[in-house]
Amino acid sequence: MDATSRPHRIPPAMGVYAEKHKVFQMMQNMTEALLIYRPKDPIEFMIEHLMKDNDEVPAVLVLGPPAAGKTTIARWLCKHLSATYLSPQQLLRNKLLRQSREALARQQLQGSVPDELWAGLLEERLADVDCVKLGWVLDGFPETRAQARLLQALGVAPRHVVVLEAPEMVLVERNLGKRVDPLTQEVYHTTFDWPIDFTVQKRLVKPEGTSVQDTAKRLLESHRNIPGLLRTYPDNHKVISADQPCADVFAQALSFVQSRFRSEAPFLPRVLLLGPPGSGKSLQAALLAQKYGLVPVSFVDLLREEVVGRTSLGELIRPSFESGYPVGDTVALRVLGNRLSQLDCATRGWVLHGFPRDVDQAELLRRAGLEPNRVFFLHLPTEVTTQRLCQRATDPISGERYHTIFKPPANEEILQRLRRNPHDAPPRVEKKADAYGRQVADLEDFYEEALFVNADQDPYTVFEHLESCLVTPLPVTRPGTRSLAGGASHL
């Protein structure tokens, strides 16, 4: 490209390709890895880094005071994400690690393991193929800021840090009732999580360090160290209250771990809003355009402009407008392609509504290289659609729009001169809603990464949901993992 010309005319297909294959993020990840490890041969290092293909695998720390539920949450995360579970005790018992024997001897003789030895054990374990390919969740380490800084110096950088917290009385009560299965190392509780199997009940043992005095001492140490750990991971930690049902704690932890933080990589929004009539697509498009400088593109307005302008395409569209039948897909795509390929859309991004109406049109849009990178389905019950559209009217003198429920006219004079659009007649509205309802299931299957928003609420609340998913990368979904929401995100 000519560096002296501004702005650059970059074909839309380039941006689609770069985002699909995460080119910008890949370059950023490699640059970060180069600066952390400082290899002697950067080219060879980058080749090995790309071959690992693990930029999206979990790298999670689960921290918190004793009895906060770290082990339970960490194991559940591992099962859900198909990741490798790690803990200090597991590192000590792993005889395949070169330093495990030395660490175990130090613990037996001195009662503790030096931080450098802990870090060495972890570094060695993280180099194993299961941690590299599947990712890992580390339970209860590091415990101090010094240990965390030591891990950073070795290049061990978690992507997410889950920090559990709970009142001291709750933690003491939990710790006193803790029991461990010596065979499986599963943790149980005499009150909250007692095993059904009588054989398991008989072999449970009370772990060391769970007395009131020991628990109080460990809680004091934890309270001293947690602030330092939070300062070490200032931008990628989330504090979660553990004083609630375990399933709720896990749901919050999983949502956080599957999220991705904002990247400095270039991102050009191409937003598609789908929903039944009256779901607020035009309003949300205008709000997004106003705040983020996107180009609002209404497909219906584009068709009207072609007809009014008496263009060659407009003459092809006019018969469909007069008969009430949909415009042919080929003509529709030409109109839309001409608009989305213009300079403002190519440089600022766009927010589209009114197209596609079915999977065939969505496929045409994808083949044309005009695929959106954010798709939102605005869900609205049919009865609410009818209420919103069939009771609205316009003042022909002022042009002001009113609604008999949400925005009634101020006086009788205005009420008498209000006029309703024939398109808002109940039979027409119901027909449009039915047509959308017949296609929406197939469109939802087509756009697998779409997000679903409840449009039956305040429009600015809906906008906040759209905005949060626009400025933040979509949650990580990897093959083999399970989703609580059935694949797509619901808001």
XYZ file of C-alpha atoms in Angstrom:
491
model
C 0.000 0.000 0.000
C 1.111 3.565 -0.643
C 2.151 4.949 2.740
C 1.554 8.534 1.544
C -2.149 8.032 0.873
C -4.705 8.243 3.655
C -6.998 6.584 4.473
C -5.946 3.194 3.082
C -8.549 1.345 1.016
C -8.243 -2.142 2.506
C -10.522 -4.738 0.879
C -13.101 -6.059 3.392
C -11.925 -9.623 2.729
C -8.529 -8.770 4.285
C -10.111 -7.797 7.584
C -12.355 -10.866 7.591
C -9.358 -13.135 6.989
C -7.213 -11.427 9.651
C -9.926 -11.688 12.292
C -10.938 -15.239 11.354
C -7.370 -16.496 11.716
C -6.513 -14.118 14.604
C -3.529 -12.703 12.720
C -3.193 -9.534 14.803
C -3.628 -11.387 18.102
C -1.139 -14.037 16.988
C 1.509 -11.373 16.337
C 0.828 -9.743 19.691
C 1.118 -13.083 21.530
C 4.412 -13.921 19.818
C 5.822 -10.491 20.634
C 4.886 -10.893 24.310
C 6.465 -14.367 24.421
C 9.664 -13.081 22.814
C 9.997 -10.317 25.418
C 9.309 -12.716 28.310
C 11.654 -15.559 27.328
C 14.233 -13.563 25.292
C 15.411 -16.584 23.213
C 18.776 -16.621 21.452
C 17.096 -17.587 18.174
C 13.829 -15.596 17.867
C 12.840 -17.157 14.527
C 13.147 -20.734 15.806
C 11.327 -19.727 18.994
C 8.404 -18.254 17.033
C 8.139 -21.382 14.886
C 7.949 -23.549 18.019
C 5.451 -21.129 19.569
C 3.139 -21.412 16.546
C 3.438 -25.196 16.484
C 2.264 -25.381 20.108
C -1.006 -23.668 19.102
C -1.931 -23.013 22.728
C -2.655 -19.286 22.851
C -6.279 -19.990 23.801
C -5.836 -22.846 26.300
C -6.653 -22.171 29.972
C -3.904 -20.847 32.234
C -5.692 -20.264 35.539
C -4.750 -19.661 39.163
C -7.347 -20.334 41.880
C -6.326 -18.513 45.052
C -7.900 -17.729 48.396
C -7.843 -18.467 52.127
C -8.151 -21.980 53.610
C -11.578 -23.649 53.146
C -12.695 -21.101 50.541
C -13.353 -23.958 48.103
C -10.286 -23.582 45.900
C -9.851 -27.302 45.264
C -13.502 -27.878 44.384
C -13.665 -24.936 41.994
C -10.306 -25.793 40.423
C -11.309 -29.431 39.823
C -14.683 -28.420 38.384
C -12.981 -25.967 36.039
C -10.623 -28.706 34.883
C -13.484 -31.102 34.182
C -15.445 -28.459 32.313
C -12.521 -27.095 30.287
C -10.725 -30.449 29.816
C -7.660 -28.845 31.402
C -4.936 -30.315 33.643
C -5.347 -29.976 37.406
C -2.237 -28.886 39.351
C -1.566 -28.304 43.046
C 1.539 -28.067 45.270
C 0.775 -31.469 46.841
C 0.459 -33.022 43.401
C 3.809 -31.571 42.337
C 5.492 -33.105 45.395
C 4.031 -36.553 44.673
C 4.962 -36.501 40.977
C 8.022 -38.776 40.803
C 8.562 -37.950 37.120
C 9.687 -34.435 38.044
C 13.444 -34.228 38.543
C 13.219 -31.973 41.602
C 10.304 -33.685 43.341
C 12.527 -35.927 45.493
C 14.580 -32.956 46.689
C 11.446 -30.925 47.426
C 9.878 -33.798 49.377
C 13.065 -34.251 51.419
C 13.194 -30.521 52.203
C 9.589 -30.597 53.379
C 10.188 -33.589 55.656
C 13.380 -32.140 57.170
C 12.605 -28.424 57.314
C 8.801 -28.421 57.216
C 8.745 -26.211 54.114
C 9.946 -26.041 50.525
C 11.970 -23.033 49.271
C 10.155 -20.779 46.822
C 12.772 -21.372 44.117
C 12.186 -25.120 44.342
C 8.409 -24.700 44.109
C 8.849 -22.504 41.043
C 11.227 -25.034 39.464
C 8.768 -27.877 40.012
C 5.956 -25.900 38.447
C 8.048 -24.750 35.486
C 9.057 -28.351 34.792
C 5.478 -29.615 35.077
C 4.065 -26.910 32.784
C 6.441 -28.047 30.047
C 4.675 -31.436 29.854
C 2.538 -32.010 26.798
C -0.797 -32.178 28.671
C -0.282 -28.711 30.173
C 0.919 -27.291 26.858
C -1.927 -28.690 24.747
C -4.843 -28.761 27.209
C -3.970 -25.887 29.510
C -3.874 -25.964 33.296
C -5.588 -24.826 36.480
C -3.299 -24.342 39.495
C -4.910 -24.714 42.910
C -3.576 -22.676 45.851
C -0.267 -21.422 44.458
C 1.359 -18.905 44.652
C 0.622 -18.034 48.259
C 2.810 -14.898 48.508
C 3.772 -11.974 46.315
C 7.391 -13.182 46.320
C 6.315 -16.528 44.857
C 4.167 -14.783 42.249
C 7.063 -12.521 41.194
C 9.308 -15.570 40.947
C 6.825 -17.242 38.602
C 6.676 -14.101 36.486
C 10.468 -14.098 36.172
C 10.276 -17.667 34.828
C 7.614 -16.704 32.283
C 4.711 -18.433 34.065
C 1.939 -15.946 33.349
C -1.692 -16.969 34.057
C -4.397 -15.561 31.820
C -7.002 -15.574 34.603
C -6.664 -15.420 38.387
C -9.732 -16.452 40.415
C -9.604 -15.187 44.018
C -12.165 -16.612 46.460
C -13.116 -14.820 49.658
C -15.519 -15.436 52.557
C -16.056 -14.270 56.179
C -13.677 -15.804 58.724
C -16.426 -17.552 60.696
C -17.624 -19.290 57.540
C -14.088 -20.408 56.684
C -13.417 -21.753 60.186
C -16.675 -23.735 60.161
C -15.872 -25.177 56.734
C -12.332 -26.126 57.687
C -13.413 -27.965 60.833
C -15.753 -30.192 58.804
C -13.311 -30.911 55.962
C -12.508 -34.563 55.174
C -10.251 -36.063 52.477
C -10.395 -39.374 50.658
C -6.788 -40.728 50.878
C -7.256 -42.775 47.717
C -8.720 -40.176 45.325
C -7.732 -36.982 47.182
C -11.322 -35.794 46.759
C -12.380 -33.270 49.403
C -15.683 -33.726 51.281
C -17.449 -31.975 54.139
C -19.400 -33.375 57.056
C -22.221 -30.862 56.528
C -22.203 -29.610 52.953
C -20.847 -32.470 50.845
C -20.966 -35.878 52.504
C -20.433 -38.883 50.152
C -23.297 -41.297 49.582
C -21.037 -44.344 49.259
C -20.598 -45.922 52.722
C -17.215 -47.354 51.722
C -15.948 -43.871 50.919
C -17.352 -42.540 54.206
C -15.381 -45.104 56.213
C -11.995 -44.240 54.693
C -12.297 -40.451 54.925
C -9.691 -38.801 57.137
C -9.399 -35.393 58.712
C -6.537 -33.491 57.057
C -3.781 -31.896 59.092
C -3.958 -28.197 59.928
C -7.744 -27.987 60.286
C -7.981 -27.246 64.003
C -9.293 -23.867 65.149
C -5.790 -22.662 66.079
C -4.197 -23.858 62.827
C -7.044 -22.419 60.768
C -6.778 -19.022 62.496
C -3.022 -18.937 61.874
C -3.415 -19.790 58.173
C -6.224 -17.263 57.751
C -4.007 -14.541 59.224
C -1.231 -15.411 56.769
C -3.677 -15.436 53.891
C -5.090 -12.013 54.780
C -1.553 -10.625 54.829
C -0.635 -12.084 51.452
C -3.780 -11.638 49.343
C -3.333 -7.846 48.787
C 0.179 -8.440 47.450
C -1.082 -11.153 45.091
C -3.781 -8.836 43.773
C -1.140 -6.177 43.079
C 0.906 -8.767 41.176
C -2.050 -9.607 38.906
C -3.833 -6.243 38.744
C -5.569 -6.600 35.379
C -6.507 -10.268 35.121
C -7.985 -11.240 38.494
C -11.569 -11.532 39.718
C -12.590 -11.679 43.367
C -15.597 -13.973 43.948
C -17.521 -14.416 47.172
C -17.318 -18.048 48.276
C -20.093 -17.527 50.832
C -22.794 -18.740 48.417
C -23.793 -22.059 46.829
C -20.862 -23.786 45.194
C -22.669 -23.950 41.842
C -23.018 -20.159 41.810
C -19.339 -19.685 42.658
C -18.385 -22.050 39.858
C -20.665 -20.339 37.326
C -19.021 -16.983 38.043
C -15.541 -18.483 37.896
C -16.261 -20.284 34.612
C -17.727 -17.156 33.003
C -14.600 -15.213 33.979
C -12.168 -17.898 32.820
C -13.892 -18.174 29.439
C -13.785 -14.413 28.911
C -11.021 -12.689 27.013
C -9.514 -9.349 27.911
C -9.488 -6.403 25.549
C -6.696 -6.620 23.028
C -4.642 -3.883 21.411
C -4.964 -5.718 18.105
C -6.907 -3.783 15.415
C -10.641 -4.483 15.429
C -13.174 -3.080 12.972
C -16.736 -3.759 14.184
C -19.125 -5.284 11.658
C -22.337 -5.684 13.625
C -25.494 -7.498 12.532
C -28.749 -6.990 14.443
C -31.474 -9.593 13.913
C -34.883 -9.581 15.520
C -38.637 -9.426 14.920
C -40.419 -6.169 14.022
C -40.477 -3.769 16.965
C -37.433 -5.260 18.716
C -35.565 -1.954 18.497
C -32.997 -2.744 15.800
C -33.069 0.777 14.320
C -32.690 2.430 17.716
C -29.821 0.175 18.803
C -28.063 0.731 15.470
C -28.365 4.494 15.946
C -27.020 4.305 19.514
C -24.034 2.195 18.448
C -23.355 4.514 15.523
C -23.522 7.595 17.745
C -21.130 6.288 20.402
C -18.622 4.328 18.320
C -18.763 6.104 14.969
C -20.112 3.069 13.129
C -22.082 3.505 9.921
C -25.756 2.565 10.485
C -27.024 0.563 7.500
C -30.753 -0.123 7.192
C -31.366 -2.509 4.310
C -34.941 -1.296 3.796
C -33.750 2.328 3.633
C -31.124 1.348 1.060
C -33.811 -0.145 -1.158
C -35.982 2.975 -0.792
C -33.044 5.211 -1.727
C -32.457 3.213 -4.901
C -36.135 3.467 -5.867
C -36.386 7.195 -5.101
C -33.119 7.882 -6.908
C -34.436 6.089 -10.010
C -31.175 4.174 -10.398
C -30.849 1.100 -12.571
C -31.101 -1.076 -9.476
C -34.017 1.024 -8.284
C -35.981 0.179 -11.406
C -35.439 -3.517 -10.682
C -36.592 -3.031 -7.089
C -39.687 -0.919 -7.836
C -41.971 -3.814 -8.940
C -41.249 -5.666 -5.710
C -42.096 -2.556 -3.683
C -45.360 -2.065 -5.531
C -46.414 -5.718 -5.266
C -45.237 -6.218 -1.682
C -43.017 -9.173 -2.556
C -39.410 -9.457 -1.329
C -36.601 -8.181 -3.535
C -34.594 -10.903 -5.287
C -31.490 -12.042 -3.431
C -29.106 -11.160 -6.261
C -30.360 -7.586 -6.525
C -30.499 -7.240 -2.738
C -26.884 -8.330 -2.366
C -25.727 -5.895 -5.071
C -27.398 -3.005 -3.250
C -25.967 -4.033 0.097
C -22.511 -4.832 -1.281
C -22.263 -1.409 -2.913
C -22.995 0.283 0.423
C -20.803 -1.843 2.692
C -17.811 -1.533 0.356
C -17.835 2.274 0.480
C -14.981 4.050 2.228
C -16.854 5.026 5.421
C -17.949 1.430 6.089
C -14.488 0.052 5.258
C -12.704 2.445 7.633
C -15.229 2.967 10.461
C -17.149 -0.316 10.562
C -20.895 -0.772 10.219
C -24.038 -1.934 12.001
C -26.581 -3.621 9.707
C -30.225 -4.561 10.213
C -32.958 -5.778 7.863
C -30.731 -8.302 6.078
C -30.357 -11.286 5.929
C -33.877 -12.619 6.328
C -33.008 -16.290 5.834
C -30.045 -18.644 5.688
C -29.693 -18.369 1.893
C -29.157 -14.614 2.189
C -26.752 -15.139 5.100
C -24.734 -17.543 2.961
C -24.627 -15.014 0.109
C -23.393 -12.368 2.533
C -20.627 -14.678 3.714
C -19.545 -15.567 0.168
C -19.348 -11.875 -0.696
C -16.758 -11.353 2.065
C -19.161 -9.151 4.062
C -19.486 -11.417 7.072
C -20.232 -9.701 10.415
C -17.982 -10.269 13.425
C -20.724 -9.577 15.982
C -24.238 -10.991 15.543
C -27.004 -10.163 18.025
C -30.472 -11.710 18.129
C -32.941 -9.375 19.838
C -35.617 -11.636 21.321
C -39.121 -10.218 21.773
C -42.447 -12.031 22.386
C -45.022 -11.683 19.599
C -47.563 -10.023 21.891
C -45.015 -7.335 22.810
C -44.214 -6.823 19.112
C -47.914 -6.223 18.406
C -48.239 -3.868 21.366
C -45.213 -1.812 20.331
C -46.092 -1.403 16.647
C -49.874 -1.447 16.409
C -50.365 1.346 18.947
C -47.886 3.852 17.539
C -48.874 6.844 15.389
C -47.371 10.017 13.921
C -48.435 13.673 14.097
C -48.562 14.779 10.426
C -47.913 18.417 11.375
C -44.885 18.078 13.690
C -43.658 14.698 12.546
C -43.490 13.609 16.205
C -44.102 9.900 16.885
C -46.411 8.850 19.724
C -47.561 5.639 21.380
C -50.859 5.204 23.186
C -49.153 3.447 26.134
C -45.525 4.532 26.272
C -45.768 8.066 24.848
C -49.368 9.373 24.635
C -50.021 12.826 23.140
C -50.208 15.794 25.487
C -53.694 16.965 24.454
C -56.850 15.946 22.605
C -56.043 18.107 19.563
C -52.876 16.158 18.804
C -54.659 12.866 19.509
C -57.334 13.595 16.900
C -54.876 14.330 14.105
C -52.579 11.334 14.681
C -52.200 8.974 11.740
C -51.135 5.327 11.796
C -48.909 3.765 9.153
C -50.790 1.063 7.215
C -47.780 -1.203 7.739
C -48.538 -1.123 11.498
C -51.941 -2.750 11.070
C -52.175 -5.873 13.281
C -52.521 -8.381 10.369
C -49.385 -7.026 8.677
C -47.377 -6.947 11.892
C -48.378 -10.506 12.764
C -47.483 -11.642 9.233
C -43.992 -10.112 9.499
C -43.475 -11.601 12.972
C -44.539 -15.041 11.716
C -42.172 -14.792 8.744
C -39.272 -13.949 11.070
C -40.259 -16.756 13.444
C -40.095 -19.332 10.644
C -36.504 -18.355 9.749
C -34.958 -17.465 13.099
C -34.080 -21.011 14.196
C -32.077 -21.665 11.024
C -30.342 -18.282 11.318
C -29.390 -19.047 14.916
C -27.819 -22.314 13.772
C -25.999 -20.533 10.952
C -24.481 -17.874 13.233
C -23.006 -20.202 15.853
C -21.233 -17.454 17.821
C -24.266 -15.169 17.966
C -25.341 -13.536 21.211
C -28.940 -13.423 22.400
C -30.394 -10.346 24.071
C -33.767 -9.893 25.749
C -35.223 -6.882 23.924
C -38.258 -6.703 26.236
C -36.582 -4.227 28.594
C -35.428 -0.631 28.694
C -33.653 0.180 25.381
C -30.630 1.616 27.181
C -30.260 -1.597 29.164
C -30.294 -3.488 25.866
C -27.663 -1.080 24.545
C -25.420 -1.746 27.546
C -25.526 -5.482 26.768
C -24.690 -4.888 23.107
C -21.911 -2.480 24.013
C -20.295 -4.854 26.517
C -20.051 -7.589 23.872
C -18.799 -5.178 21.236
C -15.802 -3.785 23.143
C -14.803 -7.106 24.766
C -13.658 -10.187 22.809
C -16.122 -13.059 22.709
C -15.680 -15.835 25.303
C -13.256 -18.613 24.432
C -14.941 -21.798 23.222
C -12.651 -24.715 22.445
C -13.497 -28.124 20.960
C -14.181 -30.656 23.685
C -15.357 -28.147 26.287
C -18.877 -27.955 27.618
C -20.970 -24.803 27.831
C -23.470 -23.952 30.539
C -25.534 -21.906 28.089
C -25.723 -24.513 25.349
C -23.116 -22.909 23.122
C -24.254 -19.329 22.642
C -24.238 -16.518 25.142
C -27.510 -15.179 26.517
C -27.984 -11.727 27.989
